[in-house]
Structure formats: structure tokens, C-alpha cells
Amino acid sequence: MADTATTHPPAPARSTARPDLRMFLTRHGAWVALALLVLFNLAVTPNFATWQTLNVNLTQVCAIVIVAVGMTLVIATGGIDLSVGSLMAIAGALAPLIFMGKLFPLPHLYVGIALAFVVPVLVAGAFGWFNGFLITRLRIQPIIATLVLFIAGRGIAQVMTNGNLQVFKVPEFQYIGLGRLFGVPFQALLMLVIVLAAAWMLRRTVFGRQILAVGGNERAARLSGIPVVSVKRRVYLISGLLSGIAGLIVIARNSAADANLVGLGMELDAIAAVAVGGTLLTGGRATIIGTLVGALIIQLVRYTLLANGVPDAAALIAKAAIIVLAVWLQRQARS
């Protein structure tokens, strides 16, 4: 006997053709903001689409990106590093003392230049490791531990130079900040290499997965056998090394090292770039490419305001507003 019960066609599935706008902005808001900034400048700002403008913005953003890459790794573990600006000052103060022969006699200028590229970066890295030691060994909160070098680090740099401005003209050393390779600023190529290497490390290596695991749930990471202490010390070491590189770029670009100004406020720019780029400030999730985009946004906002006659103080207000928006979008994503 045939079944005479009537069947009804299934209800049509709810259309997903149109993406949720809020979720889209949560996931890709940094890219959208960068695109809007570029389009606005192309339409309004004179001479924006020129190589000179691109060069200015590139040279201004490179040091921020390099420091922010290290900050991204630190924040991914649930930490923070307030000492990056002071470590830049230490590296920037030490390098001229080396290649100008003020610390010890040099057999040749090129020996001093080679040492000036290596020793200050290693010293900054050692101070970064010290931050990690305070956090893991003495169980000091990251914000307090790194505040120690935030204060004392710049004092160390000032003592090293007696508070004096170190002016120099050494083209071989200054290549890191003023040189060009195939017409592209060398510091921009160095920045790109660091960004790609860090992004690959974070996504493709065991160490990268350990960083995210520690930031996501430190207790669970420890119970699963991850060397939490070693991971934390290494990320602060990396942050210190990258801060040292950024310090060399800044003094090479300026042809002078001023312990009072090198790296001043860099910790805030780096944290802002990380937040705007989409890395969770509570740890456990990070995006290096997002940090690059965040740094570009911050630089372009400042350039846009200055190019259109807005005082530089307004850029600080705009930066604060961007950070608030970025944090709000992060909360929306987590909810």
C-alpha cells in the first residue's frame, strides 16, 4: 500500500550570500582601514602617489614595524614589553662609541663597523632576556618587570654618552638606515625579511605554536609539557634583539645618536600597531602581517593629518581613538 502521507519540501536554508558586516570588519577591519586611508590620500592629499611620499612613509614606519614584531610575540604569550624604546636608546648609544673607537682602539674602521652592528644588538637582546628572567624566575608581572628597564635603560644610555649628542658621518654604518638596494631603502627590505621570517615562525614551527599555547592557557601549556619558562625568555630575548636593530636604523638615518630621544615613545607605537593589527592583547592569538598593517595605519594617519595641515598633537588623539576601536573590535570577535 502506497504511503499517502503528504510530504512538504524542506524550508529553504537561510541565505549566507551576504556576509555579516560586523564580523567582516572584525576580521578584516585593519585591511579596510588601510585601504580607506590610501584612497582618501589619493583623492585629497597632494603628491601622495609619488615615490618621495612612499619613501618618507617607509623610512618612518620601518623601525616601528621591527619593534612591533617583537612586541607581537611577547603579547602573544600574554606579556608586555615597555622597555623596547630604552633598549633602542642603549643600542643607539653603544654603536657610535664602538665604531668611533671611544671604548677601545680599533685595528681598522671596518672592524669597528662590524662590531657596531653586532655588539649593540646582542646587548639589547641580553637586556631583553633579563626581562624574561625577572618575569619567569622572580615571578614579577611583565608590566612591572619591563618598567624597570623602561626607566633604567634610558638612564644607562645617557650615562654611556654623558648625555651628549653623538654626531657622525660613516656611510658604511649608515647604510642600514640610508642605503638602497635595487632602488628600495635597505631598511624596508630588512623589515620585510623580519616580518616574513616571524610570520613563518609563528605559523609553521613548534616554537610558534608554543608561543600561542602559552598565551592561550599557560597552565594547560605547562601540563602538556611545553617549556613555558624557556618560551617566555626567548620571546623577550627576540624583542630585545629587534629593538637593538631598530635603534641602529634610527641613529643611522639621523646621522646622530641622542640617548634622550632615540626610541622615545616607541613602546606605545609598537603596542598600538599590535592592537590595531588584530593580535589579542590577552595572548593566545597573533598575526605578524596584521601588525605590519597596523603600523602602516598608524603611520598613514599621522602623515595624512600633517599633510592636510592638522597639528601633530591631533595625531596622538587619532592614535588613541584607533586603539580604542581596535580593542572594541577584539571584544566583539571574542564574544
XYZ file of C-alpha atoms in Angstrom:
335
model
C 0.000 0.000 0.000
C 1.399 3.246 -1.020
C 2.165 5.788 1.593
C -0.346 8.571 1.052
C 1.103 10.944 3.639
C 1.910 14.252 2.075
C 5.443 15.493 2.340
C 6.430 19.108 2.436
C 9.574 20.398 0.802
C 12.263 21.375 3.293
C 12.322 25.003 4.297
C 14.886 26.939 2.296
C 18.142 27.494 4.132
C 18.824 30.999 5.294
C 20.907 32.773 2.722
C 24.534 33.284 3.601
C 25.346 35.160 0.433
C 25.691 38.428 2.283
C 28.425 38.239 4.930
C 27.847 39.600 8.363
C 29.228 43.122 8.093
C 30.286 43.307 11.705
C 32.151 40.001 11.564
C 33.787 41.057 8.318
C 35.005 44.278 9.896
C 36.140 42.379 12.977
C 38.283 40.040 10.908
C 39.432 42.402 8.165
C 38.955 45.851 9.691
C 42.657 46.695 9.587
C 42.865 45.988 5.849
C 39.689 48.001 5.226
C 41.035 50.931 7.246
C 44.345 50.849 5.371
C 42.566 50.779 2.004
C 40.321 53.694 3.002
C 43.326 55.726 4.165
C 45.124 55.136 0.888
C 42.038 56.038 -1.173
C 41.439 59.172 0.898
C 45.008 60.341 0.403
C 44.918 59.597 -3.296
C 41.833 61.808 -3.592
C 42.746 64.612 -1.197
C 46.442 64.747 -0.306
C 48.677 66.460 -2.886
C 51.612 64.439 -4.245
C 50.605 61.333 -2.309
C 51.117 58.964 -5.237
C 54.813 59.755 -5.594
C 57.952 57.800 -4.843
C 59.092 60.556 -2.483
C 55.963 60.186 -0.333
C 56.286 56.405 -0.326
C 59.932 56.711 0.692
C 59.102 59.079 3.556
C 56.428 56.781 4.954
C 58.565 53.675 4.518
C 61.544 55.151 6.338
C 59.309 56.357 9.163
C 57.494 53.058 9.667
C 60.315 50.509 9.400
C 61.626 50.859 12.953
C 58.079 50.732 14.333
C 57.327 47.517 12.449
C 60.554 45.814 13.537
C 59.928 46.615 17.199
C 56.236 45.724 16.866
C 57.122 42.253 15.533
C 58.937 41.512 18.790
C 56.074 43.065 20.745
C 53.627 40.789 18.918
C 55.480 37.682 20.081
C 55.620 38.974 23.662
C 51.935 39.866 23.732
C 51.051 36.508 22.174
C 52.405 34.865 25.341
C 50.216 37.114 27.494
C 53.034 39.548 28.334
C 54.022 43.118 27.526
C 57.349 44.871 26.945
C 57.628 48.515 27.948
C 61.427 48.558 27.642
C 61.751 48.478 23.839
C 62.310 52.229 23.455
C 65.013 52.252 26.135
C 66.736 49.242 24.554
C 66.781 51.148 21.265
C 68.474 54.019 23.104
C 71.088 51.665 24.602
C 71.926 50.119 21.228
C 71.946 53.532 19.588
C 74.296 54.956 22.213
C 76.676 51.986 22.151
C 77.177 51.694 18.375
C 78.933 55.087 17.814
C 81.117 54.501 20.861
C 82.350 51.336 19.165
C 82.943 52.460 15.565
C 84.426 55.798 16.661
C 86.919 53.949 18.846
C 85.851 55.534 22.133
C 85.643 52.230 24.005
C 88.809 50.551 22.745
C 91.326 51.111 19.931
C 90.368 49.631 16.581
C 92.771 47.963 14.145
C 90.583 49.137 11.266
C 87.401 51.144 10.804
C 85.603 48.186 9.233
C 86.267 46.107 12.339
C 84.563 48.792 14.405
C 81.631 48.944 11.990
C 81.171 45.162 12.084
C 81.275 45.183 15.880
C 78.864 48.138 15.950
C 76.318 46.077 14.028
C 76.649 43.030 16.279
C 77.514 44.043 19.836
C 74.721 46.613 20.475
C 72.081 44.205 19.153
C 73.394 41.410 21.388
C 73.479 43.763 24.380
C 69.862 44.772 23.741
C 68.978 41.105 23.401
C 70.680 40.353 26.733
C 68.595 43.042 28.408
C 65.506 41.539 26.793
C 66.450 38.137 28.222
C 66.853 39.851 31.599
C 63.232 40.988 31.331
C 62.225 37.384 30.763
C 64.352 36.282 33.724
C 62.606 38.744 36.047
C 59.223 37.512 34.847
C 59.896 33.780 34.994
C 62.375 33.495 37.866
C 61.210 36.222 40.233
C 57.561 35.963 39.140
C 57.278 39.712 38.587
C 54.359 40.892 36.463
C 55.540 41.700 32.897
C 54.383 45.308 33.051
C 56.414 45.856 36.246
C 59.459 43.842 35.140
C 59.812 45.706 31.852
C 59.068 49.025 33.549
C 62.427 48.568 35.321
C 64.355 48.868 32.048
C 61.889 51.399 30.678
C 63.194 53.708 33.399
C 66.746 52.477 33.957
C 67.560 51.637 30.326
C 67.443 55.203 29.097
C 69.486 56.220 32.124
C 72.091 53.619 31.147
C 72.225 55.063 27.629
C 72.627 58.592 28.996
C 75.433 57.527 31.340
C 77.223 55.787 28.449
C 77.273 59.021 26.446
C 77.394 61.512 29.352
C 74.140 62.843 27.948
C 75.922 64.177 24.863
C 74.705 64.048 21.281
C 76.927 61.792 19.161
C 77.134 63.126 15.606
C 78.854 61.033 12.951
C 79.171 60.517 9.223
C 80.135 56.928 8.476
C 78.461 55.840 5.212
C 79.377 52.174 5.720
C 77.487 52.067 9.014
C 74.682 54.354 7.892
C 73.814 52.041 5.016
C 71.385 50.252 7.345
C 69.324 53.431 7.600
C 70.123 55.377 4.426
C 71.279 52.782 1.910
C 69.306 51.481 -1.063
C 69.278 48.101 -2.733
C 67.782 47.989 -6.231
C 66.333 51.439 -5.543
C 64.485 50.278 -2.409
C 65.506 51.521 1.068
C 67.610 48.806 2.678
C 65.787 49.205 5.982
C 62.498 48.420 4.218
C 63.946 45.198 2.801
C 65.309 44.290 6.223
C 61.889 44.987 7.745
C 60.223 42.748 5.152
C 62.652 39.884 5.851
C 61.991 40.154 9.598
C 58.216 40.247 9.096
C 58.170 37.229 6.782
C 60.552 35.243 8.999
C 58.488 35.967 12.122
C 55.214 35.166 10.350
C 56.617 31.861 9.106
C 57.988 31.019 12.541
C 54.701 31.763 14.270
C 52.611 29.686 11.852
C 54.930 26.865 10.841
C 57.235 25.987 13.720
C 56.864 24.224 17.052
C 58.145 27.320 18.830
C 55.440 29.422 17.199
C 52.722 27.028 18.348
C 54.233 27.013 21.833
C 54.031 30.816 21.967
C 50.314 30.760 21.205
C 49.704 27.872 23.600
C 51.400 29.722 26.461
C 49.340 32.842 25.779
C 46.119 30.901 25.372
C 46.350 28.927 28.610
C 49.653 28.913 30.455
C 48.612 26.261 32.974
C 47.421 23.899 30.269
C 50.591 24.535 28.267
C 52.756 23.668 31.278
C 50.791 20.489 31.974
C 51.144 19.435 28.337
C 54.934 19.589 28.582
C 55.625 22.929 26.909
C 58.708 24.639 28.420
C 56.843 27.782 29.441
C 59.841 29.433 31.132
C 62.066 28.912 28.086
C 59.389 30.173 25.684
C 58.859 33.369 27.655
C 62.550 34.115 27.975
C 63.087 33.561 24.267
C 60.308 35.926 23.188
C 61.700 38.692 25.406
C 65.168 37.942 24.017
C 63.806 38.300 20.458
C 62.052 41.533 21.407
C 65.341 42.902 22.734
C 67.282 41.879 19.620
C 64.740 43.525 17.317
C 64.759 46.671 19.459
C 68.532 46.801 19.055
C 68.235 46.559 15.270
C 65.628 49.322 15.245
C 67.907 51.517 17.359
C 70.722 51.159 14.819
C 68.359 52.062 11.971
C 67.181 55.221 13.724
C 70.645 56.593 14.526
C 71.951 55.680 11.063
C 69.043 57.538 9.461
C 69.551 60.606 11.656
C 73.376 60.599 11.429
C 73.381 61.117 15.177
C 72.654 59.259 18.394
C 70.750 61.079 21.137
C 70.158 58.904 24.197
C 67.386 61.287 25.261
C 65.317 60.832 22.104
C 66.127 57.532 20.369
C 63.178 55.187 20.833
C 61.189 57.716 22.849
C 57.535 56.593 22.835
C 58.313 53.569 20.659
C 56.713 51.167 23.129
C 53.375 52.920 22.657
C 53.603 52.873 18.861
C 54.517 49.177 18.914
C 51.644 48.233 21.231
C 49.261 50.316 19.129
C 50.394 48.566 15.936
C 49.879 45.165 17.557
C 46.400 46.074 18.817
C 45.253 47.656 15.549
C 46.623 44.697 13.594
C 44.340 42.231 15.359
C 46.590 40.452 17.865
C 44.712 39.733 21.082
C 46.222 41.790 23.901
C 45.340 38.958 26.296
C 47.518 36.491 24.380
C 46.829 33.256 22.564
C 46.329 34.680 19.086
C 48.681 36.760 16.981
C 49.173 37.959 13.441
C 52.501 39.346 12.277
C 51.096 40.548 8.954
C 48.313 42.255 10.886
C 50.952 44.045 12.960
C 52.565 45.295 9.756
C 49.192 46.602 8.582
C 48.549 48.190 11.977
C 51.873 50.031 11.867
C 51.139 51.273 8.350
C 47.749 52.564 9.508
C 49.282 54.465 12.412
C 51.952 55.987 10.171
C 49.441 56.917 7.450
C 47.080 58.542 9.952
C 49.895 60.745 11.194
C 51.065 61.541 7.660
C 47.512 62.306 6.494
C 46.886 64.739 9.319
C 50.219 66.515 8.881
C 49.911 66.677 5.091
C 46.498 68.315 5.434
C 47.562 70.946 7.939
C 46.356 69.260 11.142
C 48.693 69.719 14.154
C 50.777 66.738 15.201
C 49.043 66.687 18.586
C 45.857 65.642 16.786
C 47.664 62.530 15.555
C 48.046 61.405 19.160
C 44.313 61.775 19.704
C 43.592 59.886 16.484
C 46.010 57.126 17.528
C 44.216 56.753 20.866
C 40.860 56.547 19.110
C 42.190 53.873 16.753
C 43.424 51.788 19.687
C 40.039 52.038 21.433
C 38.295 50.947 18.230
C 40.724 48.060 17.760
C 40.178 46.800 21.307
C 36.406 47.082 20.878
C 36.567 45.037 17.688
C 38.624 42.409 19.519
C 35.957 42.142 22.198
C 33.297 41.764 19.525
C 35.296 38.967 17.902
C 35.722 37.102 21.192
C 32.037 37.411 22.024
